[in-house]
mmCIF file of C-alpha atoms and ligand atoms in Angstrom:
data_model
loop_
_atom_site.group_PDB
_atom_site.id
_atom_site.type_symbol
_atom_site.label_atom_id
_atom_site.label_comp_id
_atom_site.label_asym_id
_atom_site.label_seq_id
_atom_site.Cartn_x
_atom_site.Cartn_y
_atom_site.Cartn_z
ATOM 1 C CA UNK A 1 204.048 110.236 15.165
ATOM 2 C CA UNK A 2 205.755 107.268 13.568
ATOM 3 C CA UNK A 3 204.118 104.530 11.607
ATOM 4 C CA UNK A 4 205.300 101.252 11.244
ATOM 5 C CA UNK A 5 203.726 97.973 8.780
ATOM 6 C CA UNK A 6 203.914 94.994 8.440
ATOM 7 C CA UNK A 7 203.194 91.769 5.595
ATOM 8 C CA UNK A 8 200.474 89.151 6.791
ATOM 9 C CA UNK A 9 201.521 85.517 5.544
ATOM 10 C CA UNK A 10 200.555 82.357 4.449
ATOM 11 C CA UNK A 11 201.843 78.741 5.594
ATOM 12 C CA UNK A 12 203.437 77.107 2.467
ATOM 13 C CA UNK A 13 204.172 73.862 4.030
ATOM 14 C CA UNK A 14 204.446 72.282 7.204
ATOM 15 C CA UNK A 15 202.081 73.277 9.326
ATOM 16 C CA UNK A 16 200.976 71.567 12.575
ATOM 17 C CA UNK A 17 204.330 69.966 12.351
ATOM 18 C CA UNK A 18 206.105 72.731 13.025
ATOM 19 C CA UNK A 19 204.284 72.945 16.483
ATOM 20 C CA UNK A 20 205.737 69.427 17.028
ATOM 21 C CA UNK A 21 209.570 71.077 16.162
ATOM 22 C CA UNK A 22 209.482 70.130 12.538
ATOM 23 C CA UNK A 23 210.581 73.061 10.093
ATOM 24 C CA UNK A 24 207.802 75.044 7.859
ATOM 25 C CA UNK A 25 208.003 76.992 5.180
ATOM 26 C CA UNK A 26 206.231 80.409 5.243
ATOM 27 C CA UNK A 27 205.769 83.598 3.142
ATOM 28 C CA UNK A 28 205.105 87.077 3.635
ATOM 29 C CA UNK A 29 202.088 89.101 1.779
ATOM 30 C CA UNK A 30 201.690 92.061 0.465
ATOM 31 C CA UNK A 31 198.981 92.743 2.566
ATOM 32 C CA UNK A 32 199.874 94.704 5.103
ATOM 33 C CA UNK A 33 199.134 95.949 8.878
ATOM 34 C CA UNK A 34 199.874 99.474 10.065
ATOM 35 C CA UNK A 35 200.043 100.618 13.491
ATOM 36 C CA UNK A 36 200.602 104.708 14.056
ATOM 37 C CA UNK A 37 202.111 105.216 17.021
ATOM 38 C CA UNK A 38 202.104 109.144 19.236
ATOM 39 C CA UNK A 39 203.298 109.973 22.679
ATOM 40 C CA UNK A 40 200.202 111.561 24.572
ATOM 41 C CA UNK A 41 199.903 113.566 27.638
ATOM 42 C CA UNK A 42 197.563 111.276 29.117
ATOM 43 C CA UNK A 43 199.477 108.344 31.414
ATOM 44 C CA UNK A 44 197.231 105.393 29.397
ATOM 45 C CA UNK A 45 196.596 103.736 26.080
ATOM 46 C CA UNK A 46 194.496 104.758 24.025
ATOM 47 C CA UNK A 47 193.331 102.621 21.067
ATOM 48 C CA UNK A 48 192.003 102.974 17.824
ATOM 49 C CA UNK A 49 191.322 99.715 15.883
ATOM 50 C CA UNK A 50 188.149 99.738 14.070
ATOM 51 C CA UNK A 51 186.504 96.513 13.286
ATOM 52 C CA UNK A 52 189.704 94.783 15.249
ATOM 53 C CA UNK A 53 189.279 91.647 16.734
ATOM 54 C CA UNK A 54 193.062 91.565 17.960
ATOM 55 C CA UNK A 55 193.087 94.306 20.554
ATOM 56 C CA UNK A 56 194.066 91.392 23.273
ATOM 57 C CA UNK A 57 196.823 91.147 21.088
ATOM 58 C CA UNK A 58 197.956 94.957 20.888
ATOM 59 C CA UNK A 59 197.215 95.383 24.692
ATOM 60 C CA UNK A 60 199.791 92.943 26.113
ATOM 61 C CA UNK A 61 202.068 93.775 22.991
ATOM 62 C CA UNK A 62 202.575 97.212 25.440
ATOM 63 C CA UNK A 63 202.376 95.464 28.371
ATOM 64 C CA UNK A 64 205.300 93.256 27.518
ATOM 65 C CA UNK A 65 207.037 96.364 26.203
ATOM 66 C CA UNK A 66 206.361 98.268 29.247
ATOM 67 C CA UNK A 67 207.224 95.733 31.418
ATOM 68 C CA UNK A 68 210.782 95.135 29.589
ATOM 69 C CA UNK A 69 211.993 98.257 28.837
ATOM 70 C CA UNK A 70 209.414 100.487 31.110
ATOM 71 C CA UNK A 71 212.483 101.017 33.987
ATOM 72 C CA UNK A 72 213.664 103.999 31.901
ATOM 73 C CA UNK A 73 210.172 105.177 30.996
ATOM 74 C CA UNK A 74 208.217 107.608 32.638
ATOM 75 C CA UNK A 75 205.365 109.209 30.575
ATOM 76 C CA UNK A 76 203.419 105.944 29.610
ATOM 77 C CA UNK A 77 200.836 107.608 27.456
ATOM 78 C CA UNK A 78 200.714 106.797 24.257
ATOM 79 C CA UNK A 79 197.787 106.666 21.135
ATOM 80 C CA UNK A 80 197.615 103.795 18.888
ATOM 81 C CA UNK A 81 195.926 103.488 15.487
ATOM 82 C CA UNK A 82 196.172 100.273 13.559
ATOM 83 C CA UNK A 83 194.574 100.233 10.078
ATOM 84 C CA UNK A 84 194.641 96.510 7.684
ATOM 85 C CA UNK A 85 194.483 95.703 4.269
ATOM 86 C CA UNK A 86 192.943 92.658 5.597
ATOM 87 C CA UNK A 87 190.565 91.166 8.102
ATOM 88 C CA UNK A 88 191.648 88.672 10.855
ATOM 89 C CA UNK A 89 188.807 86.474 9.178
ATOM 90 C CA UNK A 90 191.015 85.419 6.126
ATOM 91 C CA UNK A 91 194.322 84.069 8.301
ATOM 92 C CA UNK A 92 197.087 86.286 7.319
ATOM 93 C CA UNK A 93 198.194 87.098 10.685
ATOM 94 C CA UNK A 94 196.765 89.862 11.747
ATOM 95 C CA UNK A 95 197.337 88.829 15.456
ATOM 96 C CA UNK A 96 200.851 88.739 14.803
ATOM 97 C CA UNK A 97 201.290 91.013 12.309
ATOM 98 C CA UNK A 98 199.609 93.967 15.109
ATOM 99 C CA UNK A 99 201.996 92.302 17.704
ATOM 100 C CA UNK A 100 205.149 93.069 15.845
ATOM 101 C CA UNK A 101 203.769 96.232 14.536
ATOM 102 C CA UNK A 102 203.127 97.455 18.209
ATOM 103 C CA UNK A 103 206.358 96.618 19.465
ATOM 104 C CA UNK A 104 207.808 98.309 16.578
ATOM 105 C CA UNK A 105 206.142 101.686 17.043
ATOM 106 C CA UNK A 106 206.591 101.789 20.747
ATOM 107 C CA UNK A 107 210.385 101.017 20.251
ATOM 108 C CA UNK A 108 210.642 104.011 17.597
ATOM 109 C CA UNK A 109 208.567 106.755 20.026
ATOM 110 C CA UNK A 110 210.424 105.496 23.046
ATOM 111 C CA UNK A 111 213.635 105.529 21.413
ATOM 112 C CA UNK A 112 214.589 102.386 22.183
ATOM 113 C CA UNK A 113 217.090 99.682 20.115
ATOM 114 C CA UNK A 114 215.097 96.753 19.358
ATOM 115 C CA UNK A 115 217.104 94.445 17.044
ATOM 116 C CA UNK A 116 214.690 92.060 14.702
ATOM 117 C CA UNK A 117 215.619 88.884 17.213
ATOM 118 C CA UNK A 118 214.244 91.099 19.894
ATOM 119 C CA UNK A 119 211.094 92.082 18.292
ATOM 120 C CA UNK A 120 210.769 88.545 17.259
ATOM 121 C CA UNK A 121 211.157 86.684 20.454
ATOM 122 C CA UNK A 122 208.688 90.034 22.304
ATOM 123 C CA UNK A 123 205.648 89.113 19.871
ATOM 124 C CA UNK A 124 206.480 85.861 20.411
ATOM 125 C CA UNK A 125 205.728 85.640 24.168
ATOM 126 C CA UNK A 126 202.676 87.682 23.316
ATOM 127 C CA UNK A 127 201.233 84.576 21.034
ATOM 128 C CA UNK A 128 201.981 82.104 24.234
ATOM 129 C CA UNK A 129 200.602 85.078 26.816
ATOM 130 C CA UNK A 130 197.376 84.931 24.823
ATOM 131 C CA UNK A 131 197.005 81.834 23.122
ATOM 132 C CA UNK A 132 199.233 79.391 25.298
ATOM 133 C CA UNK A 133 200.288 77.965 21.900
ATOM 134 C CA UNK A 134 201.625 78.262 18.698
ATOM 135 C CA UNK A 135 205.479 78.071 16.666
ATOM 136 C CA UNK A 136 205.825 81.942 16.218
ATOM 137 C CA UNK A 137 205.979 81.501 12.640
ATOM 138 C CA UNK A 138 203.869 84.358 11.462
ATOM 139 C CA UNK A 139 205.837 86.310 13.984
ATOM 140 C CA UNK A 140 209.051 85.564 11.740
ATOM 141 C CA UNK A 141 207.227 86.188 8.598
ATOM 142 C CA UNK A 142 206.220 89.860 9.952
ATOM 143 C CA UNK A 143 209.582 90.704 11.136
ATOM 144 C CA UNK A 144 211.542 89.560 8.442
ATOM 145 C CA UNK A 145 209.687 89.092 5.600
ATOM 146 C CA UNK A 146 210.428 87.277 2.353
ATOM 147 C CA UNK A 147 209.984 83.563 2.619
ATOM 148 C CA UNK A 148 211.343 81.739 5.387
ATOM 149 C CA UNK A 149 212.261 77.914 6.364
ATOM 150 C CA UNK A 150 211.543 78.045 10.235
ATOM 151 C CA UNK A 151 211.516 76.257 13.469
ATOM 152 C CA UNK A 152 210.021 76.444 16.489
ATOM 153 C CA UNK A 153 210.040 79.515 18.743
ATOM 154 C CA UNK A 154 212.749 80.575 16.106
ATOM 155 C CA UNK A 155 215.024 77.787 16.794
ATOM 156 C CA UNK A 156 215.914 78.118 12.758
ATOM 157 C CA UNK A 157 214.850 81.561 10.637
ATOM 158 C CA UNK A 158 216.446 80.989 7.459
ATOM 159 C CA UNK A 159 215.954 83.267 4.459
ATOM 160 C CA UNK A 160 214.331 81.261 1.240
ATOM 161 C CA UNK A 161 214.694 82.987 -2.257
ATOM 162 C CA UNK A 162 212.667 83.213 -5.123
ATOM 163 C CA UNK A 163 208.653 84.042 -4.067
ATOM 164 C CA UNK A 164 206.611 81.368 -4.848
ATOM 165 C CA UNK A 165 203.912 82.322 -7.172
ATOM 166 C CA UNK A 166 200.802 81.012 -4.851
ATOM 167 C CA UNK A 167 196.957 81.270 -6.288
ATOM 168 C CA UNK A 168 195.304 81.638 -3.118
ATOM 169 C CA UNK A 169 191.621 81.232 -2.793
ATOM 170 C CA UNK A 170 189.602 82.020 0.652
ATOM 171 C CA UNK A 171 187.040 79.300 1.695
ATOM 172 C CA UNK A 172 185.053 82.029 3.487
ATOM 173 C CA UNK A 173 185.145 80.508 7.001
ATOM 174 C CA UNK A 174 187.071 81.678 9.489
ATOM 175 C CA UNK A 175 189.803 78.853 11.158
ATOM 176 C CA UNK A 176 190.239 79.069 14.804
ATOM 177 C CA UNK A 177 193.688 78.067 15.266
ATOM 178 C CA UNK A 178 194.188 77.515 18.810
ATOM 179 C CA UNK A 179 191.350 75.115 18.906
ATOM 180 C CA UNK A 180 192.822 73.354 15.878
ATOM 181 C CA UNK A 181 196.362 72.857 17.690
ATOM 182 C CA UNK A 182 194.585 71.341 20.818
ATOM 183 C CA UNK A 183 192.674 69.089 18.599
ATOM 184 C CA UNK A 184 195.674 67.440 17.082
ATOM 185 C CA UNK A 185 197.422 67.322 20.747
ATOM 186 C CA UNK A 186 194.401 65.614 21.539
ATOM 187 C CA UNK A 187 194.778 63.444 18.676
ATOM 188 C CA UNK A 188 198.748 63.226 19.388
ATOM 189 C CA UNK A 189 198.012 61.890 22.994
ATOM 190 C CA UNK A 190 195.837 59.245 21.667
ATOM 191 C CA UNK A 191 197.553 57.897 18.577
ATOM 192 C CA UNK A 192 201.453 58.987 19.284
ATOM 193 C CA UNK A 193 203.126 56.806 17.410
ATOM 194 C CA UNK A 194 201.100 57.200 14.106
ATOM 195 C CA UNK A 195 201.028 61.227 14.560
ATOM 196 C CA UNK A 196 205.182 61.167 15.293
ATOM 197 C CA UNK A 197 205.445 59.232 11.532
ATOM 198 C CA UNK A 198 203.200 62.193 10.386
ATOM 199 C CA UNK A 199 205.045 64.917 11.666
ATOM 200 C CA UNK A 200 208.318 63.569 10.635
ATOM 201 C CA UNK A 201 206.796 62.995 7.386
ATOM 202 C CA UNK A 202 205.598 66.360 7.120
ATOM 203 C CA UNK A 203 208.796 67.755 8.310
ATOM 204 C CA UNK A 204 210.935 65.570 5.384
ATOM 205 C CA UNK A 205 208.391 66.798 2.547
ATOM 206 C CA UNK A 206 209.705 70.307 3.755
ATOM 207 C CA UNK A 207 212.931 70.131 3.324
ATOM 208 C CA UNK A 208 212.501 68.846 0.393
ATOM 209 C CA UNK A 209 210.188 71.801 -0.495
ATOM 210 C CA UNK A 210 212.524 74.126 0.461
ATOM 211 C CA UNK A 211 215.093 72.651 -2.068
ATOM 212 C CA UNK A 212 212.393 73.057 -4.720
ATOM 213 C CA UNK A 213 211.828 76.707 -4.104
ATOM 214 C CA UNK A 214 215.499 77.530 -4.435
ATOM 215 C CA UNK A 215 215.912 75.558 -7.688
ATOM 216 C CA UNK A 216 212.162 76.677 -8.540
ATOM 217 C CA UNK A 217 211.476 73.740 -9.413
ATOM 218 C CA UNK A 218 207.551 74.709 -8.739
ATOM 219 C CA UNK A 219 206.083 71.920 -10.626
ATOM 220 C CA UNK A 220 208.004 70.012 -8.004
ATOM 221 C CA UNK A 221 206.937 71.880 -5.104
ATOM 222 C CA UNK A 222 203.218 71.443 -6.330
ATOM 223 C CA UNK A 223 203.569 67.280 -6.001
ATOM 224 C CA UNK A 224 205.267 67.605 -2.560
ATOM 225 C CA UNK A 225 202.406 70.590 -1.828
ATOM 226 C CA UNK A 226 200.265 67.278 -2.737
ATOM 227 C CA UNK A 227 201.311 65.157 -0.460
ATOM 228 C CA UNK A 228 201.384 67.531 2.332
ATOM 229 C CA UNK A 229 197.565 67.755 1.731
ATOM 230 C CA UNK A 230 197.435 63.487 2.452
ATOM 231 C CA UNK A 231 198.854 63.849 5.634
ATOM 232 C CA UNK A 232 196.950 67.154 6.609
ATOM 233 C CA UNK A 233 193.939 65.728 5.994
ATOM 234 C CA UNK A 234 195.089 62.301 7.697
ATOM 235 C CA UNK A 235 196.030 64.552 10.826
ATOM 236 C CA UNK A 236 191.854 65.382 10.657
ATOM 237 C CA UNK A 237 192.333 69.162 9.652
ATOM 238 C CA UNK A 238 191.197 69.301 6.171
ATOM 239 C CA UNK A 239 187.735 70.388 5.790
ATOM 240 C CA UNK A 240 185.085 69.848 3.194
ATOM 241 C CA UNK A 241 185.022 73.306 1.259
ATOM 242 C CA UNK A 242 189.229 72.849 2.184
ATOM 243 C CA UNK A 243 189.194 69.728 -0.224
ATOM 244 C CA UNK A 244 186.305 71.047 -2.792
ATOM 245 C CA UNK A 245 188.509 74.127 -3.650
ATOM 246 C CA UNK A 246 191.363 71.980 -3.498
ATOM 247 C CA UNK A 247 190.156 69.566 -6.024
ATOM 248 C CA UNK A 248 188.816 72.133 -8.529
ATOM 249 C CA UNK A 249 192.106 73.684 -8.609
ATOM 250 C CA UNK A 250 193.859 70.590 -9.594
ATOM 251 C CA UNK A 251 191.164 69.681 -11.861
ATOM 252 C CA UNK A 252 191.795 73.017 -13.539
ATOM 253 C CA UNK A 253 195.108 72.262 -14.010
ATOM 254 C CA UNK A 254 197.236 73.213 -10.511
ATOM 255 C CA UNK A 255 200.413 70.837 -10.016
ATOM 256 C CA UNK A 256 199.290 70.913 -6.323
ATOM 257 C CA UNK A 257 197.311 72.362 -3.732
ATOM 258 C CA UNK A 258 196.431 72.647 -0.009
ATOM 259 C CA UNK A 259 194.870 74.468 2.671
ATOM 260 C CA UNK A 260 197.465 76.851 4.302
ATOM 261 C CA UNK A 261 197.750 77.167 8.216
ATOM 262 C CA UNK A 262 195.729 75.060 11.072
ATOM 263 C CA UNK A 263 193.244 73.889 8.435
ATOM 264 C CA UNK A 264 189.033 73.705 9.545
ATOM 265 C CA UNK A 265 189.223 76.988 6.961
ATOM 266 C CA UNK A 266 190.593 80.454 5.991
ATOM 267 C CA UNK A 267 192.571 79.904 2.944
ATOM 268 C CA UNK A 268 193.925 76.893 0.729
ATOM 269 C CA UNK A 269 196.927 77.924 -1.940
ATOM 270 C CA UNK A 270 197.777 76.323 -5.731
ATOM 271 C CA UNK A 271 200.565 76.619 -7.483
ATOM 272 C CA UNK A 272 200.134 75.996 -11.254
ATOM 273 C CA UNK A 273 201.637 76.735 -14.852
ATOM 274 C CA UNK A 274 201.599 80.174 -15.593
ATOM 275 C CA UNK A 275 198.917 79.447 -18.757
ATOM 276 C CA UNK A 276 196.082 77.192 -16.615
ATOM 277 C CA UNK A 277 196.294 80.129 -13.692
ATOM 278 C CA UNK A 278 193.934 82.148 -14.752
ATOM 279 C CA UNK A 279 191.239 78.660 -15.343
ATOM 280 C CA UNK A 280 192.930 77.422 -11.598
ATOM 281 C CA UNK A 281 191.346 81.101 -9.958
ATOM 282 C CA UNK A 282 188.027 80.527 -12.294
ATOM 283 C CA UNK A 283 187.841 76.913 -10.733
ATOM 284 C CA UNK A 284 187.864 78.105 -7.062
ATOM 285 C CA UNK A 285 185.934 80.638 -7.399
ATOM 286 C CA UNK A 286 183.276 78.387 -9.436
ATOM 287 C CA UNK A 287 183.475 75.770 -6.219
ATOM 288 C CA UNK A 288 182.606 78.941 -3.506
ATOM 289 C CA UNK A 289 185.835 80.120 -2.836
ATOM 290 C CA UNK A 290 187.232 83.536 -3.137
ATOM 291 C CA UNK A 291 190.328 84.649 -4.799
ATOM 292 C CA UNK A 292 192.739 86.290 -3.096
ATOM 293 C CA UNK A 293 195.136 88.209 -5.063
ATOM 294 C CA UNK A 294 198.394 88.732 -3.150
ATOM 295 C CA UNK A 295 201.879 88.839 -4.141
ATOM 296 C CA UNK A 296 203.895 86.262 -1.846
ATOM 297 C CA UNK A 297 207.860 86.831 -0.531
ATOM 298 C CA UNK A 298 206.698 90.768 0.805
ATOM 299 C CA UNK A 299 208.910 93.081 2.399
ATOM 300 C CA UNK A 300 209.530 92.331 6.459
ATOM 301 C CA UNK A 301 208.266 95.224 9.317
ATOM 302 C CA UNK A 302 209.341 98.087 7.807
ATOM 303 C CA UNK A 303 208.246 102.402 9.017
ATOM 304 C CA UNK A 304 206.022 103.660 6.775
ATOM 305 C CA UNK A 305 206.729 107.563 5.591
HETATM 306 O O1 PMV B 1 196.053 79.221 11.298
HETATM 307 P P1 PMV B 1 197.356 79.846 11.023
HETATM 308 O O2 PMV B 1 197.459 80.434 9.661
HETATM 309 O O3 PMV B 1 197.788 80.784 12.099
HETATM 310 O O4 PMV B 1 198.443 78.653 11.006
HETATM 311 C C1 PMV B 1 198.628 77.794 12.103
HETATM 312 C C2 PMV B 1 199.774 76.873 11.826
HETATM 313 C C3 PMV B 1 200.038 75.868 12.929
HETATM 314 O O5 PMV B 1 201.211 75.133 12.557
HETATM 315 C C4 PMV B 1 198.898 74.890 13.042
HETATM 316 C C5 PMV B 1 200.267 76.518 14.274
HETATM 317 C C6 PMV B 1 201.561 77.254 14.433
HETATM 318 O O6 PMV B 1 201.607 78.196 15.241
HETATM 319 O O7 PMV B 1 202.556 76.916 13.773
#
């Protein structure tokens, strides 16, 4: 029996851009996803994943395992138990942090070489199998950890250093991010020009970002975090409780703040002085949110002893 684990993330900056081949920024949590994996007797899958709403996700993480490397394989049985620090109601990943988890564990009881870039590009086609969408950068965050500047489909997977030291507060509601990508195509089809000056907006604001982080420079990265947030919520994926958590943070003292990922909910993130953090978590949590405590830049897919 092997099992594998791996960090759930958060979108620093440069989300919904990144869809449109813009880079993001994104860290790895310490929250983490384990899948055990066990050759069985049996010739199916058999699943254990209480309280999982990602089981899509785990099932054609085999199939495309099966189907790649299944030439050599004859006994197809195999258990799988996945256990979470987290729910997939928050948005850390847990759709791609199972995907990469599977494909790990099946690669170690099979005994096959997966390098990272294969892993990577496997759970990747599971996203698009399933979801028909998406950049793959949670994928990259659960493989490789740490914090990441990234592009499309992995186009660019550049290692970042210094974590980022994120307040992170949940709104409570749960973001459906598919929905949220085909709401901005929607948008994108209708209004292309003004949505291309956003995403290329988005995508300069990131680079500078990234230049931030490695100098950390944070009270830096809060202002660009800032204006991020304008164009987010000029893109239409800001929400109410988004922008009231938002506010109290900065009101409290944050140098910035936005909501992390496709936006409509799950989680926004602050980054403030060290001395107004703790009145920064006391401010979201006195506007309805809920703190998260997680330590950012985590350590990539990794087998668990
Ligand atoms: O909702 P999340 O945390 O999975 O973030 C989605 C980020 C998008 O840029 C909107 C989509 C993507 O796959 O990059």
């Amino acid at each position: 029996m092997v099992t594998v684990s791996a960090p759930g993330k958060l979108m620093l900056m440069g989300e919904h851009a990144v869809v449109y081949g813009y880079p993001c920024m994104v860290t790895a949590v310490d929250q983490r996803l384990r899948v055990s994996a066990e050759r069985t007797r049996s010739s199916r899958l058999s699943l254990d994943a209480p309280g999982s709403r990602d089981t899509r996700f785990v099932e054609a993480a085999v199939a495309r395992f099966f189907a790649t490397y299944g030439s050599t394989i004859t006994d197809r049985g195999v258990s799988l138990s996945i256990r979470s620090d987290f729910t997939s109601q928050v948005g850390f990943g847990s759709s791609s942090a199972v995907s990469v988890a599977t494909l790990k564990a099946l690669s170690l009881v099979y005994e096959i070489e997966m390098s990272s870039r294969e892993i990577f590009d496997a759970a990747y086609q599971v996203t698009l199998d399933i979801q028909g969408v998406g950049s793959g950068f949670d994928i990259a965050a659960a493989v490789f950890g740490g914090t990441i500047l990234f592009k499309k489909g992995g186009e660019i997977i550049e290692p970042l250093p210094n974590p980022v030291p994120l307040v992170v507060g949940y709104t409570g509601i749960k973001a459906d991010t598919p929905t949220l990508i085909r709401a901005v195509a929607e948008k994108h089809k209708k209004e292309p020009e003004k949505l291309d000056k956003l995403f290329a907006a988005i995508g300069k604001l990131v680079l500078q970002g990234k230049e931030a982080i490695v100098a950390k420079e944070w009270e830096k990265l809060g202002k660009l975090m800032n204006f991020d947030q304008e164009y987010l919520r000029n893109l239409g994926v800001s929400s109410e409780k988004l922008e009231s958590l938002i506010s109290a943070a900065k009101e409290a003292g944050a140098w910035g703040a936005k909501l992390s990922g496709a936006g409509g909910g799950d989680c926004m993130i602050a980054i403030a002085p060290e001395e107004k953090r703790r009145s920064v978590e006391e401010a979201i949590e006195k506007a309805g949110g809920q703190v998260m405590s997680v330590t950012t830049h985590a350590e990539s897919i990794r087998v668990d002893v």
